[in-house]
Short mmCIF file of C-alpha atoms in Angstrom, two decimals:
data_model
loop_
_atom_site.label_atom_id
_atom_site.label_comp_id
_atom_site.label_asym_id
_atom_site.label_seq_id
_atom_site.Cartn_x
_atom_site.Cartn_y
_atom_site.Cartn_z
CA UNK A 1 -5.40 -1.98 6.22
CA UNK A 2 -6.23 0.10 3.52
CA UNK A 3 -3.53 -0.22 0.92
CA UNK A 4 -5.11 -0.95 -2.18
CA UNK A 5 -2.95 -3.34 -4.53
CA UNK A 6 -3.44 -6.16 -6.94
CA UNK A 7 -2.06 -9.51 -7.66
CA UNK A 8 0.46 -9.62 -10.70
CA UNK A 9 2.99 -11.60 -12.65
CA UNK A 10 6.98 -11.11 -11.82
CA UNK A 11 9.45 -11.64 -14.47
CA UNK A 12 10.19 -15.23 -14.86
CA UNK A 13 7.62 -16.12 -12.33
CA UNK A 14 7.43 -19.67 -12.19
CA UNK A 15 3.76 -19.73 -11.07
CA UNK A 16 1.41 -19.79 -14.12
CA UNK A 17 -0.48 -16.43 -14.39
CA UNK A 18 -3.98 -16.93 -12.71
CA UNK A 19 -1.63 -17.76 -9.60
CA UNK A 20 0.96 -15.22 -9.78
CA UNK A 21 3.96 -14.27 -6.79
CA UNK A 22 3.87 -10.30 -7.40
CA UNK A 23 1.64 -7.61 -6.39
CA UNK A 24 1.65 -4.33 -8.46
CA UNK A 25 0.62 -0.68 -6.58
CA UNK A 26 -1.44 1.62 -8.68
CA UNK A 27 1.09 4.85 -9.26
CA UNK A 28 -1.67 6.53 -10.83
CA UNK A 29 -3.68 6.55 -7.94
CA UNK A 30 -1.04 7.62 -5.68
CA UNK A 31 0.04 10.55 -8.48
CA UNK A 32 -3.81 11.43 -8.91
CA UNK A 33 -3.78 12.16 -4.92
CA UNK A 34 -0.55 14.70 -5.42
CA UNK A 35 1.26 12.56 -3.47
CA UNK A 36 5.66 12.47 -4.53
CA UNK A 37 8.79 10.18 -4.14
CA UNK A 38 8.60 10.69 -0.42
CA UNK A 39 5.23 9.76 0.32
CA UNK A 40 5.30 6.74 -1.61
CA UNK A 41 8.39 5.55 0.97
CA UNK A 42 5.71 5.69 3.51
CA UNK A 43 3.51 3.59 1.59
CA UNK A 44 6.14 1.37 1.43
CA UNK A 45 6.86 1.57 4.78
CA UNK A 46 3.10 0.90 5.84
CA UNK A 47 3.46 -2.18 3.28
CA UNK A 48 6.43 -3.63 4.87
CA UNK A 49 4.94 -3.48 8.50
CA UNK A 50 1.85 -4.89 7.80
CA UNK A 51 3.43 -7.80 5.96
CA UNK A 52 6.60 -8.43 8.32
CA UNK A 53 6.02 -6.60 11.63
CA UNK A 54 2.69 -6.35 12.47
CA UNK A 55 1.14 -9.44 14.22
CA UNK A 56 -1.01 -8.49 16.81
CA UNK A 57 -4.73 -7.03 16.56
CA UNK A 58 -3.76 -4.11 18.46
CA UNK A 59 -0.62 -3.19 16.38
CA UNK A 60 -3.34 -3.83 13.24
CA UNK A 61 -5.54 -1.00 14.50
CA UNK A 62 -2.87 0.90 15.15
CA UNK A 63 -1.09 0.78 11.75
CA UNK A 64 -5.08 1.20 10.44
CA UNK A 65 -5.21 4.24 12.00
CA UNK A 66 -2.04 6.00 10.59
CA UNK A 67 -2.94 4.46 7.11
CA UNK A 68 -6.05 6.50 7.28
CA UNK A 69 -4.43 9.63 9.13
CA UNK A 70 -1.75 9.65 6.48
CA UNK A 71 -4.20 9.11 3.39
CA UNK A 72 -6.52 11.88 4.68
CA UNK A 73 -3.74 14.13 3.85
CA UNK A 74 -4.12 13.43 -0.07
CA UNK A 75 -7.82 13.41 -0.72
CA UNK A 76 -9.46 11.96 -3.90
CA UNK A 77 -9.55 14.01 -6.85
CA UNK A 78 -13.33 15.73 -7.31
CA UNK A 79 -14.63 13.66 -3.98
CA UNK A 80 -15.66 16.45 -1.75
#
């Protein structure tokens, strides 16, 4: 849905490291795109209801959409 993250080891993660339980999101991309404290709640917030309360296609598009809506807001550094 357009969240860009990667897979990465937790402390004490019992799962050896080419299988690892965490993810990590890239703060420098989010800080390169000017966006602050609050905006990364709403990244959070997009996170959490993709991964707990969005289950339908529909309500997939829908989230999509604000992802992109909201992101549009911050454009890429030197991408015109």
């Amino acid at each position: 849905l357009n969240i860009t993250l990667n897979k990465n080891t937790i402390p004490y993660d019992p799962n050896p490291p080419m299988t690892p339980s965490g993810v990590r999101l890239g703060t420098p991309a989010i800080t390169s795109r000017n966006m602050k404290e609050e905006d990364m709640k709403q990244v959070a917030s997009f996170i959490d209801r993709c991964l707990t309360k969005t289950t339908s296609d529909k309500e997939k598009k829908v989230l999509k959409a604000e992802v992109i809506e909201f992101a549009s807001s911050f454009p890429l550094p030197g991408v015109d």
